[in-house]
């Protein structure tokens, strides 16, 4: 069963609706470590500040451990969305520094488009340009405009972990990261109309 | 390969119906909000905005049910405002399916709400709606309660202040222009857009596609909001996109490549 992690930091309803529209038969919305231990696919949403999301994740007894076991130990497919993607980093640099899950090397830092006309938050539709990844290839077959809303970006330690890039003025950051069974997307597939649903559909199918 | 100008249909909602007035008065029915939202979702709206225009003065809660039913069928970012007074109001709207919450009267009455909401939910979901009226050359004043109450507060100074407090976006509505179909107050939009580091949505007064273009090219807005030209089907979103693109603005093409 697909498990959507409810740790008080996500836009759960939107994510749940989109996953169902993309073909998920049943979505279990939970933070229960016992349910996560049996999940077939795991989605971690996240909205807001890195530190708040990390704190909320840590506050649920046994959640972090259950995720480590099920995702990293047993190879269950995992998708992090927005701050849920950023939490994959080693550390979040956002009003101080906060440790992340450390599943994909890197850190987050503020977006610097390099011009006063280019506003932050990076808010709206921008192009995600996939590198080489089966899920993106099958879903899009090229670049697509998707919906972003964030002020901080994932700076991957290794370019090989970046599955799609996004350019905003002078800044270029990961629109998506992938490592083995773990994927993270900075944009909101649940709010990106057909492009977002197509991506979720392929991720669910893999 | 850059951030696109957003085109945002705005649904002013009163008692569960979409309405459209002139300078905030004389309301005319413009349909069912969920049906309208679904139509815009299908047209590839970049965002959809719901504003409950009666909530503040009637002391009613916001349109949770409309938001919930819309989120069931639309995969478009939703900004919702009207009658939001507390961070719990934010939370209820976000849980119902809103992505961003707009506050107006409350931000004027209690600017600390901006900070509290930004801390709890992130600046990206805090939109401050500024309803302003021109009171002198290059001078605008904030009005609250759906445009009924003057505050004596300078609009540009207020914009800077709420951004410093954590607002992630500003929705700037000219009350002089609202519903007049004579174009945005470009000087107001530009004065605010050039003063803040966050995105600005131009609002109030769109009568044709050139007005949308001017909002970006002359008003320096990052997003353009309109109601009646879309609700009454004077123009489609595709026409709006084409007009902006012809003027050199970067706009989204909702479907690209071989996406099925």
mmCIF file of C-alpha atoms in Angstrom, chain B residues 6-257:
data_model
loop_
_atom_site.group_PDB
_atom_site.id
_atom_site.type_symbol
_atom_site.label_atom_id
_atom_site.label_comp_id
_atom_site.label_asym_id
_atom_site.label_seq_id
_atom_site.Cartn_x
_atom_site.Cartn_y
_atom_site.Cartn_z
ATOM 1 C CA UNK B 6 1.410 33.741 -13.908
ATOM 2 C CA UNK B 7 -2.111 34.353 -15.169
ATOM 3 C CA UNK B 8 -4.569 34.027 -12.304
ATOM 4 C CA UNK B 9 -8.357 33.952 -12.625
ATOM 5 C CA UNK B 10 -9.823 35.335 -9.416
ATOM 6 C CA UNK B 11 -13.111 34.091 -8.042
ATOM 7 C CA UNK B 12 -14.716 36.612 -5.703
ATOM 8 C CA UNK B 13 -17.113 34.505 -3.698
ATOM 9 C CA UNK B 14 -20.134 35.612 -1.718
ATOM 10 C CA UNK B 15 -22.579 33.218 -0.087
ATOM 11 C CA UNK B 16 -21.175 30.337 -2.105
ATOM 12 C CA UNK B 17 -21.501 32.046 -5.518
ATOM 13 C CA UNK B 18 -18.945 33.779 -7.696
ATOM 14 C CA UNK B 19 -19.789 37.458 -7.925
ATOM 15 C CA UNK B 20 -18.276 40.415 -9.687
ATOM 16 C CA UNK B 21 -18.785 44.031 -8.723
ATOM 17 C CA UNK B 22 -17.639 47.477 -9.741
ATOM 18 C CA UNK B 23 -15.327 49.183 -7.254
ATOM 19 C CA UNK B 24 -16.359 46.575 -4.697
ATOM 20 C CA UNK B 25 -20.104 47.325 -5.055
ATOM 21 C CA UNK B 26 -23.048 46.292 -7.262
ATOM 22 C CA UNK B 27 -22.415 42.554 -7.376
ATOM 23 C CA UNK B 28 -23.384 40.415 -10.342
ATOM 24 C CA UNK B 29 -23.610 36.608 -10.334
ATOM 25 C CA UNK B 30 -20.820 34.824 -12.211
ATOM 26 C CA UNK B 31 -21.478 31.191 -11.490
ATOM 27 C CA UNK B 32 -20.623 28.294 -9.218
ATOM 28 C CA UNK B 33 -17.115 28.554 -7.763
ATOM 29 C CA UNK B 34 -16.195 24.890 -8.081
ATOM 30 C CA UNK B 35 -17.441 24.690 -11.691
ATOM 31 C CA UNK B 36 -15.540 27.856 -12.567
ATOM 32 C CA UNK B 37 -12.373 26.553 -10.902
ATOM 33 C CA UNK B 38 -12.659 23.289 -12.812
ATOM 34 C CA UNK B 39 -13.021 25.192 -16.056
ATOM 35 C CA UNK B 40 -9.844 27.192 -15.338
ATOM 36 C CA UNK B 41 -7.968 24.081 -14.241
ATOM 37 C CA UNK B 42 -8.781 22.588 -17.646
ATOM 38 C CA UNK B 43 -7.669 25.776 -19.399
ATOM 39 C CA UNK B 44 -4.300 25.586 -17.694
ATOM 40 C CA UNK B 45 -4.623 28.486 -15.235
ATOM 41 C CA UNK B 46 -1.297 29.071 -13.511
ATOM 42 C CA UNK B 47 -3.047 29.539 -10.173
ATOM 43 C CA UNK B 48 -6.617 30.104 -9.059
ATOM 44 C CA UNK B 49 -7.554 32.659 -6.436
ATOM 45 C CA UNK B 50 -10.650 32.488 -4.205
ATOM 46 C CA UNK B 51 -11.508 35.588 -2.237
ATOM 47 C CA UNK B 52 -14.480 35.507 0.091
ATOM 48 C CA UNK B 53 -15.398 39.145 -0.271
ATOM 49 C CA UNK B 54 -18.044 39.230 2.407
ATOM 50 C CA UNK B 55 -16.217 37.353 5.137
ATOM 51 C CA UNK B 56 -14.620 40.250 6.972
ATOM 52 C CA UNK B 57 -17.589 42.500 7.495
ATOM 53 C CA UNK B 58 -20.115 39.787 8.069
ATOM 54 C CA UNK B 59 -17.822 38.030 10.480
ATOM 55 C CA UNK B 60 -18.256 34.768 8.684
ATOM 56 C CA UNK B 61 -15.702 32.043 8.361
ATOM 57 C CA UNK B 62 -14.008 31.334 5.068
ATOM 58 C CA UNK B 63 -15.099 29.077 2.264
ATOM 59 C CA UNK B 64 -13.696 25.845 3.560
ATOM 60 C CA UNK B 65 -16.252 23.769 1.765
ATOM 61 C CA UNK B 66 -15.704 25.449 -1.604
ATOM 62 C CA UNK B 67 -11.960 25.027 -1.191
ATOM 63 C CA UNK B 68 -12.335 21.384 -0.217
ATOM 64 C CA UNK B 69 -14.576 20.561 -3.170
ATOM 65 C CA UNK B 70 -12.270 22.442 -5.550
ATOM 66 C CA UNK B 71 -9.171 20.651 -4.286
ATOM 67 C CA UNK B 72 -10.920 17.344 -5.031
ATOM 68 C CA UNK B 73 -11.048 18.082 -8.730
ATOM 69 C CA UNK B 74 -8.305 20.648 -9.459
ATOM 70 C CA UNK B 75 -4.547 20.182 -9.522
ATOM 71 C CA UNK B 76 -3.839 23.881 -9.754
ATOM 72 C CA UNK B 77 -2.319 25.968 -6.956
ATOM 73 C CA UNK B 78 -5.040 27.697 -4.936
ATOM 74 C CA UNK B 79 -4.772 30.966 -3.051
ATOM 75 C CA UNK B 80 -7.659 31.545 -0.672
ATOM 76 C CA UNK B 81 -8.545 34.598 1.355
ATOM 77 C CA UNK B 82 -11.375 36.251 3.231
ATOM 78 C CA UNK B 83 -12.010 36.457 6.941
ATOM 79 C CA UNK B 84 -8.704 34.905 7.978
ATOM 80 C CA UNK B 85 -7.862 36.110 11.464
ATOM 81 C CA UNK B 86 -5.650 33.516 13.141
ATOM 82 C CA UNK B 87 -2.971 30.973 12.300
ATOM 83 C CA UNK B 88 -5.608 28.315 12.983
ATOM 84 C CA UNK B 89 -7.689 29.827 10.166
ATOM 85 C CA UNK B 90 -4.602 29.405 7.971
ATOM 86 C CA UNK B 91 -4.260 25.803 9.007
ATOM 87 C CA UNK B 92 -7.913 24.986 8.316
ATOM 88 C CA UNK B 93 -7.645 26.433 4.791
ATOM 89 C CA UNK B 94 -4.352 24.694 4.078
ATOM 90 C CA UNK B 95 -5.791 21.386 5.258
ATOM 91 C CA UNK B 96 -8.830 21.910 3.041
ATOM 92 C CA UNK B 97 -6.540 22.195 0.029
ATOM 93 C CA UNK B 98 -5.377 25.827 -0.185
ATOM 94 C CA UNK B 99 -1.705 26.307 -1.038
ATOM 95 C CA UNK B 100 -1.493 29.938 -0.045
ATOM 96 C CA UNK B 101 -3.632 32.052 2.222
ATOM 97 C CA UNK B 102 -4.331 35.724 1.630
ATOM 98 C CA UNK B 103 -4.910 38.104 4.527
ATOM 99 C CA UNK B 104 -5.991 41.696 4.268
ATOM 100 C CA UNK B 105 -7.951 43.282 7.105
ATOM 101 C CA UNK B 106 -6.221 41.108 9.681
ATOM 102 C CA UNK B 107 -2.741 42.050 8.490
ATOM 103 C CA UNK B 108 -3.606 45.715 8.974
ATOM 104 C CA UNK B 109 -5.196 45.207 12.377
ATOM 105 C CA UNK B 110 -2.538 42.849 13.633
ATOM 106 C CA UNK B 111 0.641 42.720 11.542
ATOM 107 C CA UNK B 112 2.114 40.135 13.935
ATOM 108 C CA UNK B 113 -0.223 37.592 12.306
ATOM 109 C CA UNK B 114 1.978 37.805 9.186
ATOM 110 C CA UNK B 115 5.033 36.784 11.199
ATOM 111 C CA UNK B 116 3.217 34.109 13.162
ATOM 112 C CA UNK B 117 1.806 32.528 9.996
ATOM 113 C CA UNK B 118 5.145 32.708 8.157
ATOM 114 C CA UNK B 119 6.875 30.984 11.068
ATOM 115 C CA UNK B 120 4.274 28.256 11.295
ATOM 116 C CA UNK B 121 3.610 27.554 7.609
ATOM 117 C CA UNK B 122 6.457 29.232 5.743
ATOM 118 C CA UNK B 123 6.556 32.655 4.075
ATOM 119 C CA UNK B 124 5.658 31.044 0.753
ATOM 120 C CA UNK B 125 2.061 30.529 1.834
ATOM 121 C CA UNK B 126 1.460 33.976 3.336
ATOM 122 C CA UNK B 127 -0.030 36.379 0.807
ATOM 123 C CA UNK B 128 -0.879 39.874 1.982
ATOM 124 C CA UNK B 129 -3.716 41.423 -0.002
ATOM 125 C CA UNK B 130 -3.377 45.185 -0.227
ATOM 126 C CA UNK B 131 -6.501 47.130 -1.236
ATOM 127 C CA UNK B 132 -5.408 50.665 -1.978
ATOM 128 C CA UNK B 133 -6.941 53.894 -3.193
ATOM 129 C CA UNK B 134 -5.038 56.823 -4.643
ATOM 130 C CA UNK B 135 -5.036 59.807 -2.267
ATOM 131 C CA UNK B 136 -2.455 62.021 -3.972
ATOM 132 C CA UNK B 137 0.211 62.018 -6.659
ATOM 133 C CA UNK B 138 2.160 58.740 -6.310
ATOM 134 C CA UNK B 139 0.369 58.186 -3.009
ATOM 135 C CA UNK B 140 -2.008 55.413 -2.071
ATOM 136 C CA UNK B 141 -3.817 54.525 1.123
ATOM 137 C CA UNK B 142 -4.801 51.110 2.471
ATOM 138 C CA UNK B 143 -8.478 50.297 2.906
ATOM 139 C CA UNK B 144 -9.846 47.300 4.787
ATOM 140 C CA UNK B 145 -13.130 45.425 5.198
ATOM 141 C CA UNK B 146 -13.656 44.898 1.506
ATOM 142 C CA UNK B 147 -12.706 48.479 0.774
ATOM 143 C CA UNK B 148 -15.051 50.130 3.273
ATOM 144 C CA UNK B 149 -12.643 51.428 5.888
ATOM 145 C CA UNK B 150 -9.814 53.916 5.298
ATOM 146 C CA UNK B 151 -6.798 53.384 7.550
ATOM 147 C CA UNK B 152 -4.505 56.339 6.906
ATOM 148 C CA UNK B 153 -1.715 53.838 6.159
ATOM 149 C CA UNK B 154 0.522 54.407 3.137
ATOM 150 C CA UNK B 155 0.302 51.436 0.781
ATOM 151 C CA UNK B 156 3.966 51.311 -0.258
ATOM 152 C CA UNK B 157 5.240 51.636 3.317
ATOM 153 C CA UNK B 158 2.794 48.946 4.399
ATOM 154 C CA UNK B 159 3.973 46.651 1.591
ATOM 155 C CA UNK B 160 7.589 46.973 2.741
ATOM 156 C CA UNK B 161 6.579 46.390 6.339
ATOM 157 C CA UNK B 162 4.618 43.181 5.744
ATOM 158 C CA UNK B 163 7.404 41.763 3.582
ATOM 159 C CA UNK B 164 9.870 42.467 6.397
ATOM 160 C CA UNK B 165 7.446 40.624 8.690
ATOM 161 C CA UNK B 166 7.438 37.540 6.501
ATOM 162 C CA UNK B 167 4.879 37.899 3.694
ATOM 163 C CA UNK B 168 5.890 35.753 0.725
ATOM 164 C CA UNK B 169 3.755 37.515 -1.856
ATOM 165 C CA UNK B 170 1.614 40.636 -2.258
ATOM 166 C CA UNK B 171 -1.740 40.863 -4.023
ATOM 167 C CA UNK B 172 -2.112 44.518 -4.928
ATOM 168 C CA UNK B 173 -5.633 45.679 -5.802
ATOM 169 C CA UNK B 174 -6.478 49.182 -6.891
ATOM 170 C CA UNK B 175 -9.871 50.085 -5.503
ATOM 171 C CA UNK B 176 -10.117 52.974 -7.933
ATOM 172 C CA UNK B 177 -9.784 50.550 -10.817
ATOM 173 C CA UNK B 178 -11.546 47.441 -9.562
ATOM 174 C CA UNK B 179 -14.330 46.411 -11.925
ATOM 175 C CA UNK B 180 -13.905 49.479 -14.150
ATOM 176 C CA UNK B 181 -12.266 47.580 -17.023
ATOM 177 C CA UNK B 182 -9.919 50.528 -17.516
ATOM 178 C CA UNK B 183 -6.699 48.675 -16.655
ATOM 179 C CA UNK B 184 -4.606 48.184 -13.528
ATOM 180 C CA UNK B 185 -3.331 51.138 -11.547
ATOM 181 C CA UNK B 186 0.110 50.661 -13.090
ATOM 182 C CA UNK B 187 1.816 53.325 -11.000
ATOM 183 C CA UNK B 188 0.596 51.675 -7.782
ATOM 184 C CA UNK B 189 1.604 48.206 -8.944
ATOM 185 C CA UNK B 190 5.032 49.383 -10.034
ATOM 186 C CA UNK B 191 5.630 51.464 -6.884
ATOM 187 C CA UNK B 192 5.060 48.357 -4.759
ATOM 188 C CA UNK B 193 6.721 45.807 -7.077
ATOM 189 C CA UNK B 194 9.889 47.900 -7.231
ATOM 190 C CA UNK B 195 9.944 48.301 -3.434
ATOM 191 C CA UNK B 196 9.812 44.677 -2.321
ATOM 192 C CA UNK B 197 11.822 41.482 -2.825
ATOM 193 C CA UNK B 198 8.807 39.156 -3.076
ATOM 194 C CA UNK B 199 6.477 38.506 -6.031
ATOM 195 C CA UNK B 200 3.616 40.941 -6.676
ATOM 196 C CA UNK B 201 0.251 40.095 -8.231
ATOM 197 C CA UNK B 202 -1.453 42.958 -10.082
ATOM 198 C CA UNK B 203 -5.199 43.130 -9.508
ATOM 199 C CA UNK B 204 -8.205 45.329 -10.199
ATOM 200 C CA UNK B 205 -9.405 46.846 -13.452
ATOM 201 C CA UNK B 206 -8.595 44.449 -16.280
ATOM 202 C CA UNK B 207 -10.840 45.047 -19.276
ATOM 203 C CA UNK B 208 -8.796 43.590 -22.101
ATOM 204 C CA UNK B 209 -5.650 41.623 -22.864
ATOM 205 C CA UNK B 210 -3.491 44.743 -23.237
ATOM 206 C CA UNK B 211 -4.197 45.493 -19.580
ATOM 207 C CA UNK B 212 -2.639 42.158 -18.584
ATOM 208 C CA UNK B 213 0.418 42.918 -20.693
ATOM 209 C CA UNK B 214 0.775 46.405 -19.170
ATOM 210 C CA UNK B 215 0.613 44.894 -15.682
ATOM 211 C CA UNK B 216 3.827 43.045 -16.437
ATOM 212 C CA UNK B 217 5.667 45.427 -18.747
ATOM 213 C CA UNK B 218 4.723 48.696 -16.999
ATOM 214 C CA UNK B 219 3.516 47.539 -13.593
ATOM 215 C CA UNK B 220 6.451 45.144 -13.102
ATOM 216 C CA UNK B 221 4.077 42.524 -11.682
ATOM 217 C CA UNK B 222 5.101 38.858 -11.506
ATOM 218 C CA UNK B 223 1.537 37.682 -11.899
ATOM 219 C CA UNK B 224 -1.616 39.163 -13.363
ATOM 220 C CA UNK B 225 -5.020 38.589 -11.871
ATOM 221 C CA UNK B 226 -8.345 39.134 -13.571
ATOM 222 C CA UNK B 227 -11.941 38.155 -13.016
ATOM 223 C CA UNK B 228 -14.702 39.264 -15.357
ATOM 224 C CA UNK B 229 -12.815 38.995 -18.658
ATOM 225 C CA UNK B 230 -12.393 35.309 -17.865
ATOM 226 C CA UNK B 231 -15.672 34.617 -16.006
ATOM 227 C CA UNK B 232 -17.859 36.037 -18.728
ATOM 228 C CA UNK B 233 -15.655 34.324 -21.352
ATOM 229 C CA UNK B 234 -14.617 37.571 -23.025
ATOM 230 C CA UNK B 235 -11.164 36.032 -23.313
ATOM 231 C CA UNK B 236 -9.669 32.609 -22.802
ATOM 232 C CA UNK B 237 -6.510 31.952 -20.841
ATOM 233 C CA UNK B 238 -4.888 30.845 -24.107
ATOM 234 C CA UNK B 239 -5.574 34.284 -25.569
ATOM 235 C CA UNK B 240 -4.117 35.911 -22.460
ATOM 236 C CA UNK B 241 -0.989 33.763 -22.757
ATOM 237 C CA UNK B 242 -0.626 34.607 -26.431
ATOM 238 C CA UNK B 243 -0.954 38.352 -25.765
ATOM 239 C CA UNK B 244 1.701 38.237 -23.036
ATOM 240 C CA UNK B 245 4.011 36.122 -25.176
ATOM 241 C CA UNK B 246 3.624 38.530 -28.104
ATOM 242 C CA UNK B 247 4.780 41.322 -25.780
ATOM 243 C CA UNK B 248 7.888 39.360 -24.873
ATOM 244 C CA UNK B 249 6.760 38.007 -21.487
ATOM 245 C CA UNK B 250 7.618 34.403 -20.691
ATOM 246 C CA UNK B 251 4.446 32.390 -20.262
ATOM 247 C CA UNK B 252 3.753 28.750 -19.700
ATOM 248 C CA UNK B 253 2.511 26.444 -22.373
ATOM 249 C CA UNK B 254 0.425 24.020 -20.324
ATOM 250 C CA UNK B 255 1.290 20.963 -22.404
ATOM 251 C CA UNK B 256 4.629 20.383 -24.003
ATOM 252 C CA UNK B 257 6.527 17.678 -25.859
#
